[in-house]
Coordinates of N, CA and C and ligand atoms in Angstrom, one line a residue:
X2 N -33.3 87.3 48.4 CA -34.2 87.4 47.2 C -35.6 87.8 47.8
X3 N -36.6 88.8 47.0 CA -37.5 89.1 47.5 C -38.7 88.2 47.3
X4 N -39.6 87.7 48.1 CA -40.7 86.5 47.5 C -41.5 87.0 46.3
X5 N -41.2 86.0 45.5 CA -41.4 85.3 43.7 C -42.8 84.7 43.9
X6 N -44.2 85.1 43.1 CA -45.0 84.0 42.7 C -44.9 83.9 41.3
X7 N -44.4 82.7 40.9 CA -45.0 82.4 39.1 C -45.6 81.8 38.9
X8 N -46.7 82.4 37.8 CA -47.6 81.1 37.6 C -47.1 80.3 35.7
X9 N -47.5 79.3 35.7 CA -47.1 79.1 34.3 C -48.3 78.0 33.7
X10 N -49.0 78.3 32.9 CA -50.2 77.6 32.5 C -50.2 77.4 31.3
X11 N -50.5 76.1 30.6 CA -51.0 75.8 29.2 C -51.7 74.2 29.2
X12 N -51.7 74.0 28.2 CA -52.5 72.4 27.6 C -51.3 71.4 27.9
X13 N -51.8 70.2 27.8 CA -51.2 68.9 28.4 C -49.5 68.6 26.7
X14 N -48.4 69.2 27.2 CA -47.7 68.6 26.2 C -47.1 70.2 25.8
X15 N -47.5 71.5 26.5 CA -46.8 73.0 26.1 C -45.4 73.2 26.9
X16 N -44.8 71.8 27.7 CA -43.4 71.8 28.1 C -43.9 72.5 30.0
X17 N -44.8 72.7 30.6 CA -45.2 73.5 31.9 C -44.3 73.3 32.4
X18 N -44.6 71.7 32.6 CA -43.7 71.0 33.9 C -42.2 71.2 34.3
X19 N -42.0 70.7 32.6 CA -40.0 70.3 32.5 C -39.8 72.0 33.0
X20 N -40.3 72.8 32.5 CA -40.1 74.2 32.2 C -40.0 74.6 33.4
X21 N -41.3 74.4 34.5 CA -41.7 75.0 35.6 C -40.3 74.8 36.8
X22 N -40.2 73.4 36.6 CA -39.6 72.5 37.6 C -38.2 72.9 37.4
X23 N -37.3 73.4 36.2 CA -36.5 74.0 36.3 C -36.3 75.4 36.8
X24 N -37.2 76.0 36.3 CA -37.0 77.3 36.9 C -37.0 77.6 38.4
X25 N -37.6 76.6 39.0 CA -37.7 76.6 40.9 C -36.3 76.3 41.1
X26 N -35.6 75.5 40.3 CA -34.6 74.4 40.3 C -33.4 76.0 40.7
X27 N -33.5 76.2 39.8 CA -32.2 77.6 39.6 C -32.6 78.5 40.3
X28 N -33.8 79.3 40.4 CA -34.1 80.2 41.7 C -34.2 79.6 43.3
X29 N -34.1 78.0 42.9 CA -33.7 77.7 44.3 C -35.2 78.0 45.0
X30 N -36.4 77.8 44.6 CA -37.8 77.7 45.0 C -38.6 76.7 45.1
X31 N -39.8 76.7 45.7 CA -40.5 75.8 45.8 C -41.1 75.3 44.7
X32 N -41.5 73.9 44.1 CA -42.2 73.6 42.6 C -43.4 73.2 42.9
X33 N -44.6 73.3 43.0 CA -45.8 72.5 43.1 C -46.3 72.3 41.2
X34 N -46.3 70.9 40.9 CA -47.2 70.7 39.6 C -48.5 70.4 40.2
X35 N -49.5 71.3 39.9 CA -50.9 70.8 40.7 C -51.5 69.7 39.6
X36 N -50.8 69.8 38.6 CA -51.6 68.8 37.6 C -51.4 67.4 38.2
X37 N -50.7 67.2 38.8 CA -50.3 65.9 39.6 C -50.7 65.5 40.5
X38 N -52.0 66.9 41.4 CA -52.8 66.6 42.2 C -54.3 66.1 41.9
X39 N -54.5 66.5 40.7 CA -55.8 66.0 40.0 C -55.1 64.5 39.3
X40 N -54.3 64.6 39.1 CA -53.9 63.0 38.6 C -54.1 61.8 39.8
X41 N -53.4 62.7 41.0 CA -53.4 61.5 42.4 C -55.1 61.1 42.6
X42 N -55.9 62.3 42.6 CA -57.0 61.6 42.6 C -58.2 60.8 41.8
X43 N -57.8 61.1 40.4 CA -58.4 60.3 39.7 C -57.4 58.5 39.6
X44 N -56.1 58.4 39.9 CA -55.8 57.5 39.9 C -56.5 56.5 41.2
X45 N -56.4 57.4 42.2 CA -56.9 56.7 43.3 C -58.9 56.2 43.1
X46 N -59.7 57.1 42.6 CA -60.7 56.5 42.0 C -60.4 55.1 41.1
X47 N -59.5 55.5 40.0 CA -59.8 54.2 39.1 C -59.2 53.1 40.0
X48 N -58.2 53.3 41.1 CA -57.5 51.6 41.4 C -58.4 50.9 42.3
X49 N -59.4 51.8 42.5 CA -61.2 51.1 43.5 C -61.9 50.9 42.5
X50 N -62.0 50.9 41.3 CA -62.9 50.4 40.4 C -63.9 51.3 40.2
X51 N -64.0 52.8 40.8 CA -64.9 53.6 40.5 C -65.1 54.5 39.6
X52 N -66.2 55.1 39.4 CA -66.1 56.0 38.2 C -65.4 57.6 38.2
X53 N -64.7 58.0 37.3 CA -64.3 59.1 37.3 C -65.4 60.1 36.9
X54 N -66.6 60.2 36.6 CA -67.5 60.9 36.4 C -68.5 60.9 37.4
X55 N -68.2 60.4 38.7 CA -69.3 60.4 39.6 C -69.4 61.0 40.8
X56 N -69.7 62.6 40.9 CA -69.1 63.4 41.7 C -69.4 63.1 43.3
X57 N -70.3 61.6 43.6 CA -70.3 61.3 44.9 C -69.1 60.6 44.9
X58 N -68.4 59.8 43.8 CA -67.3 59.4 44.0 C -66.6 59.9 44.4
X59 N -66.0 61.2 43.5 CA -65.5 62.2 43.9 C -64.9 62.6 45.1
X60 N -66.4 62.9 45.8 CA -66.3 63.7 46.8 C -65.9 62.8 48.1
X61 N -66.2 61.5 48.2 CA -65.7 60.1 49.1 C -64.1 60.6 49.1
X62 N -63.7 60.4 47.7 CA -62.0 60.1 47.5 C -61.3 61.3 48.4
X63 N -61.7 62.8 48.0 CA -61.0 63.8 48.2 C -61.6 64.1 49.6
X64 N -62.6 63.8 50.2 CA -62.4 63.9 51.7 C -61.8 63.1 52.0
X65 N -61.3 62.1 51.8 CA -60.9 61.0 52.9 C -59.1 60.9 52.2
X66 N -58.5 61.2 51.2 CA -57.5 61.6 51.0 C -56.8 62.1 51.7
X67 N -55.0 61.6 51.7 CA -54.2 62.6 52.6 C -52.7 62.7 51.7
X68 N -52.9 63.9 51.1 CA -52.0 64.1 49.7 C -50.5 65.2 50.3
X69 N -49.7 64.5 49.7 CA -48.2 65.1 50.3 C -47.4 65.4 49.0
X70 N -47.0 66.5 48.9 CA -46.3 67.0 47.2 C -45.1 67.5 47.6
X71 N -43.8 66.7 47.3 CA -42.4 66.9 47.0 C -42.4 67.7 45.0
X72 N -41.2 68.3 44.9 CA -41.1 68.4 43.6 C -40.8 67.4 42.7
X73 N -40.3 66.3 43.1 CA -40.8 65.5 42.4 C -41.6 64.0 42.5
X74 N -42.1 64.2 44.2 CA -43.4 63.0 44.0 C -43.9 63.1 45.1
X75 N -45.0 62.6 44.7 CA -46.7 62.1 45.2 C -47.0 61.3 46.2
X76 N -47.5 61.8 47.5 CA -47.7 60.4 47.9 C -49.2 61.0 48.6
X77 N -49.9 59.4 48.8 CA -51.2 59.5 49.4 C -51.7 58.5 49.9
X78 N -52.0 59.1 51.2 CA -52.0 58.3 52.8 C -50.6 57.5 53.0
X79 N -49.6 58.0 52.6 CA -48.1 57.6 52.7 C -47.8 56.9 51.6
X80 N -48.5 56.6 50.4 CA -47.7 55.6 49.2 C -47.6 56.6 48.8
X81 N -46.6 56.3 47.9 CA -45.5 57.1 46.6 C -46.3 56.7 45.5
X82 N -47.2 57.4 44.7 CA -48.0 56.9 43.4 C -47.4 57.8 42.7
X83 N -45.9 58.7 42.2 CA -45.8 59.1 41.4 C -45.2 58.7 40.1
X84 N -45.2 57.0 39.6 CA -45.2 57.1 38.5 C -46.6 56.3 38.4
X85 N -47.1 55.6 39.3 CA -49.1 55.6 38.8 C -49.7 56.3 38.3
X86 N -49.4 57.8 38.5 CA -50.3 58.7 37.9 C -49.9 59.4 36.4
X87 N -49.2 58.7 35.7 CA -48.8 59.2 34.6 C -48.9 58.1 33.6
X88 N -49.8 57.3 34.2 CA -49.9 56.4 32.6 C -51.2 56.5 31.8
X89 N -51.7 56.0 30.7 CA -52.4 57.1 29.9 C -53.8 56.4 30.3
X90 N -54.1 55.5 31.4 CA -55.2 55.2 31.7 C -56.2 56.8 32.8
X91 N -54.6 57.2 33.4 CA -55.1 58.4 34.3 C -54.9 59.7 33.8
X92 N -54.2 59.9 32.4 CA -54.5 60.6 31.6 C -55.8 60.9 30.7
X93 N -56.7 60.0 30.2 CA -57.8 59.6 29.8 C -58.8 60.0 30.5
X94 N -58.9 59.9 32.1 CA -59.8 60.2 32.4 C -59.3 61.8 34.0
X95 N -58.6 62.3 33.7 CA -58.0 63.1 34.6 C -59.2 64.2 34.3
X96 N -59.3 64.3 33.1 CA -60.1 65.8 32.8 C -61.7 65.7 33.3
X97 N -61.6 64.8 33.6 CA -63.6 64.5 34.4 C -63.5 65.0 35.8
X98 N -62.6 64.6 36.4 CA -61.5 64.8 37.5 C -61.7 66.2 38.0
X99 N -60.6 66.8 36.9 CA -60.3 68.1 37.5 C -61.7 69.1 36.9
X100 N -63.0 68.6 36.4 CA -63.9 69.5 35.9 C -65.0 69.6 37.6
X101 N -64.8 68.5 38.1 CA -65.6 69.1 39.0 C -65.6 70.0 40.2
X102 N -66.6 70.4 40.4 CA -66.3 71.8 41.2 C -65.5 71.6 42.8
X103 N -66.0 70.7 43.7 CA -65.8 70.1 44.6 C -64.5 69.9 44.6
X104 N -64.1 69.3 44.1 CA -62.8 68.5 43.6 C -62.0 69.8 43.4
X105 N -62.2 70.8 43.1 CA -61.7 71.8 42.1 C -61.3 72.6 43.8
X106 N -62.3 73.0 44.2 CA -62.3 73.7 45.7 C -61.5 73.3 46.8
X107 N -61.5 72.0 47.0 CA -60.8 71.7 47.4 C -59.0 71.3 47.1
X108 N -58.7 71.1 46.0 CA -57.4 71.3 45.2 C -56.9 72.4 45.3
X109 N -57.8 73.4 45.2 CA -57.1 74.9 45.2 C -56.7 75.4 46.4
X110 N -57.1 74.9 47.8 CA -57.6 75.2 49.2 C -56.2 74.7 49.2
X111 N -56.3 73.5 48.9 CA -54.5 73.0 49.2 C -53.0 73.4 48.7
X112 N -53.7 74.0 47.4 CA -52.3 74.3 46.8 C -51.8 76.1 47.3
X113 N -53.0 76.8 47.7 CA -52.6 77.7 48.3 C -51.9 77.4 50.1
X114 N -52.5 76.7 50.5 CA -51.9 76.4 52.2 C -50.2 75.9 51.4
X115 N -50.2 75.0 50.5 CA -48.7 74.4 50.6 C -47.8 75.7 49.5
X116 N -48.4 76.9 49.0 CA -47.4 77.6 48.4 C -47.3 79.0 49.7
X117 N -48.4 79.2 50.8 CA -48.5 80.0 51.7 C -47.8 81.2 51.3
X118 N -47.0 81.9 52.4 CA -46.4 82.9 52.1 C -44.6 82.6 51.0
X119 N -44.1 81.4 50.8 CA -43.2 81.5 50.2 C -42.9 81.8 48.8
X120 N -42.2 82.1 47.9 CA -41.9 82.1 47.1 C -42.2 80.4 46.6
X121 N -42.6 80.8 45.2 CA -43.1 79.4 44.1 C -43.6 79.8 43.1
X122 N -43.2 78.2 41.9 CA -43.3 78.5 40.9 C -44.5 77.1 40.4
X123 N -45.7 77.6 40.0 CA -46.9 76.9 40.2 C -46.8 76.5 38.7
X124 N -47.7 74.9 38.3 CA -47.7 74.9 36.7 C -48.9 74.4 37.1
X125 N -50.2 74.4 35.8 CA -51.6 74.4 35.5 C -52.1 74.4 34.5
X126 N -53.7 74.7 35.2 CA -54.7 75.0 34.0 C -54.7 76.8 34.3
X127 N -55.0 76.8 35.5 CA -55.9 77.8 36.3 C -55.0 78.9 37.5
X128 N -53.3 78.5 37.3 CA -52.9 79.4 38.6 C -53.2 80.4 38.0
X129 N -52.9 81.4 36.8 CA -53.0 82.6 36.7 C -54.3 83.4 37.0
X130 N -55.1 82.7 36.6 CA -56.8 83.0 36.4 C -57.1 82.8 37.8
X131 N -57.0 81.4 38.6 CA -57.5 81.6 39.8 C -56.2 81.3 41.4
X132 N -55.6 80.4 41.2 CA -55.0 80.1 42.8 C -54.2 81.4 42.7
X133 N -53.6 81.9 42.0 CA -52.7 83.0 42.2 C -52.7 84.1 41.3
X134 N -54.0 84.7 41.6 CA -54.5 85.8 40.7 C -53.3 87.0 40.6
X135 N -52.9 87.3 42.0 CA -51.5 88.3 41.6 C -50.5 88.3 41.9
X136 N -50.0 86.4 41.4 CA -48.5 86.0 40.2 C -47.7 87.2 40.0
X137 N -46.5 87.0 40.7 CA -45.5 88.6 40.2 C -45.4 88.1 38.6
X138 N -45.3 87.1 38.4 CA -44.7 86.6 36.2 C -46.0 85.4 36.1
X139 N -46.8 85.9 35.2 CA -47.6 84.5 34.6 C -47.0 84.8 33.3
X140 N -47.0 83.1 32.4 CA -46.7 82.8 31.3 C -47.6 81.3 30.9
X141 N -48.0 81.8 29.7 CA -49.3 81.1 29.2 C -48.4 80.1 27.8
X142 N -48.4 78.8 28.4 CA -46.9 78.2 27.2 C -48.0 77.2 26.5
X143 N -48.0 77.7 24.7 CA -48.6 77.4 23.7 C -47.8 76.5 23.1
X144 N -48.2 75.0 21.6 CA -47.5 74.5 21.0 C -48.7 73.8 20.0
X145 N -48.3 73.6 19.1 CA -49.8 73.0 17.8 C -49.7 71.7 19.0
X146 N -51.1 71.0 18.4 CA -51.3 69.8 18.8 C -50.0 68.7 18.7
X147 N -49.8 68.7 16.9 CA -48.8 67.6 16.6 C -47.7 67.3 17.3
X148 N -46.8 68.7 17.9 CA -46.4 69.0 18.4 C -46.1 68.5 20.0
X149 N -46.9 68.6 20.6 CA -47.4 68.1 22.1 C -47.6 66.5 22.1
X150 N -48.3 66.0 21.1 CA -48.5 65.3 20.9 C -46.6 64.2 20.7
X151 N -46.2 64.7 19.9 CA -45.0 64.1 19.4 C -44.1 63.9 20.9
X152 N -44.3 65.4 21.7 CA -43.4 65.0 23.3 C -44.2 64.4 24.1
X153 N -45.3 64.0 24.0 CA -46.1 63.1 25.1 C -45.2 61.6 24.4
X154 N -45.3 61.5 23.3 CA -45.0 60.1 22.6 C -43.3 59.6 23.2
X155 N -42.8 60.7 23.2 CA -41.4 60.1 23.6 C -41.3 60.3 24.8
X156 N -42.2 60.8 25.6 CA -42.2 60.5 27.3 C -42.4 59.3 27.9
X157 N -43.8 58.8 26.7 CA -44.2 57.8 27.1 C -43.3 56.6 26.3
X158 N -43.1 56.4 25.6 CA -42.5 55.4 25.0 C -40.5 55.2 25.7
X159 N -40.2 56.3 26.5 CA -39.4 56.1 27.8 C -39.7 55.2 29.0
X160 N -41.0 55.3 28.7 CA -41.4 54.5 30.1 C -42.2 53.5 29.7
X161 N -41.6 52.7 28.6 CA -42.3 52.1 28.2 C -43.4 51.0 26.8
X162 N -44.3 52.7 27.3 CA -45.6 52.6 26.1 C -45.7 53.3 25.0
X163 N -45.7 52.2 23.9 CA -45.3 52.5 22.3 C -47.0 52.9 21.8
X164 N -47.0 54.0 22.1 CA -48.3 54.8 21.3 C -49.0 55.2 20.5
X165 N -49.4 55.1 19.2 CA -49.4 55.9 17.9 C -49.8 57.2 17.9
X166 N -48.9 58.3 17.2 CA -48.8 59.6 17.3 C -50.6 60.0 17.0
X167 N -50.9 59.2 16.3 CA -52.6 59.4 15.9 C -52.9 59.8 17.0
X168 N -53.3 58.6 18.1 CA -53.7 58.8 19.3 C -53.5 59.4 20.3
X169 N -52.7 60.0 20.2 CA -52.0 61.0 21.4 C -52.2 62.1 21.0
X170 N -52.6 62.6 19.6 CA -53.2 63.7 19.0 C -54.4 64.0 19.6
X171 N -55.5 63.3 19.1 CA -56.6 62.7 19.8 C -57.1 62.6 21.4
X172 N -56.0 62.3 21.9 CA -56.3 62.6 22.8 C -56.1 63.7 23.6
X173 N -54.9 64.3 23.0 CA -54.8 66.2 23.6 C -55.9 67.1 23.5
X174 N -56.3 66.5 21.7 CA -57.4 67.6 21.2 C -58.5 67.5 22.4
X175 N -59.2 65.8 22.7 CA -60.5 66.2 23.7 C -59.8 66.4 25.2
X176 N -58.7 66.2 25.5 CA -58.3 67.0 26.7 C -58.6 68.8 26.6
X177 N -57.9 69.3 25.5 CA -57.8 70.4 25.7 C -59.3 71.3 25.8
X178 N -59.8 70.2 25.0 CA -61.6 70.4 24.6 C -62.2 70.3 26.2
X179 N -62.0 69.8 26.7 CA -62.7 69.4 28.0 C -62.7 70.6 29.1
X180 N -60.9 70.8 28.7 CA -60.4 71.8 29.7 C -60.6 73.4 29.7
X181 N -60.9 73.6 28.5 CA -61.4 75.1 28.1 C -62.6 75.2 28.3
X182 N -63.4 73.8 27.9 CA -64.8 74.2 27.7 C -65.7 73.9 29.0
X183 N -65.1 73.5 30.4 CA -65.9 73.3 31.6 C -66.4 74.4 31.9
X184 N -67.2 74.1 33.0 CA -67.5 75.4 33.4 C -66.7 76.4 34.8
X185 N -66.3 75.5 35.5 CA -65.1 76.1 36.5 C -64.1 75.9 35.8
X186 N -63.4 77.0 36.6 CA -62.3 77.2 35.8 C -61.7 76.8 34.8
X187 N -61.7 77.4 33.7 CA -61.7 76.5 32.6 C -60.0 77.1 31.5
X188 N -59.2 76.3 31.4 CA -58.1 76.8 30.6 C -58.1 77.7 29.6
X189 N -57.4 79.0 30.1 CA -57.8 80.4 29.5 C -56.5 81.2 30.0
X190 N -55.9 81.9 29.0 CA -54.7 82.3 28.8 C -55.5 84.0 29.8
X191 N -54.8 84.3 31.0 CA -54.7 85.3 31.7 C -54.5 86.4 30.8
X192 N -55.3 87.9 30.9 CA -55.3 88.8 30.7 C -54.3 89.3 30.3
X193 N -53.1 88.9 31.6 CA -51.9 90.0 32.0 C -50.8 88.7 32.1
X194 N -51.3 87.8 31.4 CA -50.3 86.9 31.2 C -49.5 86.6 29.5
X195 N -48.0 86.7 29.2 CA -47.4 86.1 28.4 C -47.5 84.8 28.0
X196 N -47.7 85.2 26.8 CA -47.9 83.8 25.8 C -46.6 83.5 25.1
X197 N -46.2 82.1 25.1 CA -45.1 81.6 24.7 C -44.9 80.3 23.7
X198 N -45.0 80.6 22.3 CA -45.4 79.7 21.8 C -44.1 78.7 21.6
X199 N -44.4 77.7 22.1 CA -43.5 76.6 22.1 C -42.9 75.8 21.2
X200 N -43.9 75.5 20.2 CA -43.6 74.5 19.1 C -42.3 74.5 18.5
X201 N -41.7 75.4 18.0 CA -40.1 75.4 17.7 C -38.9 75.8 18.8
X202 N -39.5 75.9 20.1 CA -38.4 76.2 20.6 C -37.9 75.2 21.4
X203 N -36.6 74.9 21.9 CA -36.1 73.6 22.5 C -36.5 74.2 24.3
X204 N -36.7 73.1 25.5 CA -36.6 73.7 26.8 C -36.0 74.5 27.3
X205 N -34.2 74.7 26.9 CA -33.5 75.9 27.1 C -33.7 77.1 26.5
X206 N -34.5 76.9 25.7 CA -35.0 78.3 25.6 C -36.0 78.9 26.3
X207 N -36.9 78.1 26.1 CA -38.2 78.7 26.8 C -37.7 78.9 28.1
X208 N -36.8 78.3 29.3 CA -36.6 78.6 30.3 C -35.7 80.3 30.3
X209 N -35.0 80.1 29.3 CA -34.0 81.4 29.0 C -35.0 82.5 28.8
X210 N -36.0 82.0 28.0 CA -36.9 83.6 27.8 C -38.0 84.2 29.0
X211 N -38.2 83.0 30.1 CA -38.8 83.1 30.9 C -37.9 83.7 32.0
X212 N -37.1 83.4 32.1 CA -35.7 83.8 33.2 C -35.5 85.4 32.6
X213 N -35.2 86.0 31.2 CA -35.1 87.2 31.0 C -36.2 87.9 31.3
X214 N -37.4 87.5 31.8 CA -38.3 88.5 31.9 C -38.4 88.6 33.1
X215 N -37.8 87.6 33.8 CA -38.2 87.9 35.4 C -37.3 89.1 35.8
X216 N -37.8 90.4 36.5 CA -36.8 91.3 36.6 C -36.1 91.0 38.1
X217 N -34.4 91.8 38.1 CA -33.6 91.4 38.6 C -33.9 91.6 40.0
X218 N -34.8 92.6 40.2 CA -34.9 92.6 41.8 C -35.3 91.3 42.3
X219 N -35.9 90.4 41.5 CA -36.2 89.5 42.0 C -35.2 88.3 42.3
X220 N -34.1 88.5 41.3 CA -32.9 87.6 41.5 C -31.9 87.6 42.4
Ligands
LIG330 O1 -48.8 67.2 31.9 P1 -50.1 67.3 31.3 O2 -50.4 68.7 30.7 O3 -50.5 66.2 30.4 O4 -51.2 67.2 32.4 P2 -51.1 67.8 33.9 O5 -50.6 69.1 33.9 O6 -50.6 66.7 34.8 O7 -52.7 67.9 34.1 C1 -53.6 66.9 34.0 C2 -55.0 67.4 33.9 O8 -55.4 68.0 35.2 C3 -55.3 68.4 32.9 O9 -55.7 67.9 31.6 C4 -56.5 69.2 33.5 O10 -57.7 68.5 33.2 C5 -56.3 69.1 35.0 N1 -55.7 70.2 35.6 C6 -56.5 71.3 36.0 O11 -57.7 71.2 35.7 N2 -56.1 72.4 36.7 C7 -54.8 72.4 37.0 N3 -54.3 73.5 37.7 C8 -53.9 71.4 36.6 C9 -54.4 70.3 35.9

């Protein structure tokens, strides 16, 4: 197979992940969710009791950090925090996180050394626009709020926490709000990137329509 970059980018609840993580799965590629790397370190801020808004904080955590990404978990300075970083306290405040620039520079610095020369299938705000500007396939995966909102609800109430759909609405809207409107890099559907609107369609599809566009030299 010839080496694959995909990028696949949208808002918190557009299916990236499930989506991403299969398609590596069947092409048999590497998966990095970098959203997972801004999670590791806003989690590790909040479990020191410090602020997520404080870019000397910031900048302490992610120099002295030592972050390891399997496809499907996290570890830092050798713990396994990958179900720490998905509960809605590090949800809440992830987007302060990934808005600063530092933080931002350095995340990117890593996600290119760990996708190097191999083939991979990247999920985000920002691969298409920035870590992997020339992505052989970007796809920009859209779905209404309600929508997103309704599969954050049954993610989380799997693991657990019984949510009200109100609030998880609410909370995508000022995520998405945060995420578009920073000023680095800011969530923005790539030029030369496919839009895929989600909201009616089940994960087998979206993967199916994304698999038909990849062309065959690639398979
Ligand atoms: O799965 P979900 O969309 O809820 O979140 P995620 O993909 O784990 O990303 C969490 C947060 O990290 C996003 O809301 C963004 O603020 C930030 N992020 C980013 O800025 N750039 C990326 N490439 C990935 C995530």
């Amino acid at each position: 197979m010839k080496k694959i970059q995909i990028a696949i980018d949208g808002p918190a609840g557009s299916g990236k992940s499930t989506v991403a993580k299969e398609i590596a799965n069947r092409l048999n590629i590497l998966y990095l969710d970098t959203g997972a790397m801004y999670r590791a370190v806003t989690y590790i801020v909040l479990s020191r009791g410090q602020s997520a808004q404080d870019s000397e904080v910031l900048k302490n955590v992610v120099d002295q950090i030592e972050m390891e990404l399997t496809p499907n978990h996290v570890f830092v300075n050798g713990k396994d925090i990958s179900d720490a970083i998905r509960t809605p306290n590090v949800s809440q405040n992830v987007s302060f996180v990934a808005m600063d620039a530092y933080v931002r520079e350095k995340m990117v610095e890593l996600q290119k050394k760990i996708a190097g020369d191999q083939s991979v299938v990247m999920d985000g705000r920002d691969i298409a626009t920035h870590v992997l500007p020339d992505a052989d396939f970007k796809f920009f995966l859209v779905a209404s709020s309600e929508e997103r909102a309704k599969r954050r609800q049954s993610e989380l109430s799997q693991k657990g926490y019984d949510i009200p759909l109100e609030t998880l609405i609410d909370e995508i809207d000022k995520r998405d709000k945060l995420d578009s409107e920073r000023e680095v890099s800011p969530l923005r559907q790539a030029d030369d990137a496919i839009r895929v609107d989600t909201t009616k369609m089940t994960i087998e599809e979206v993967i199916g329509f994304i698999l038909e566009r990849i062309d065959s030299e690639f398979l």
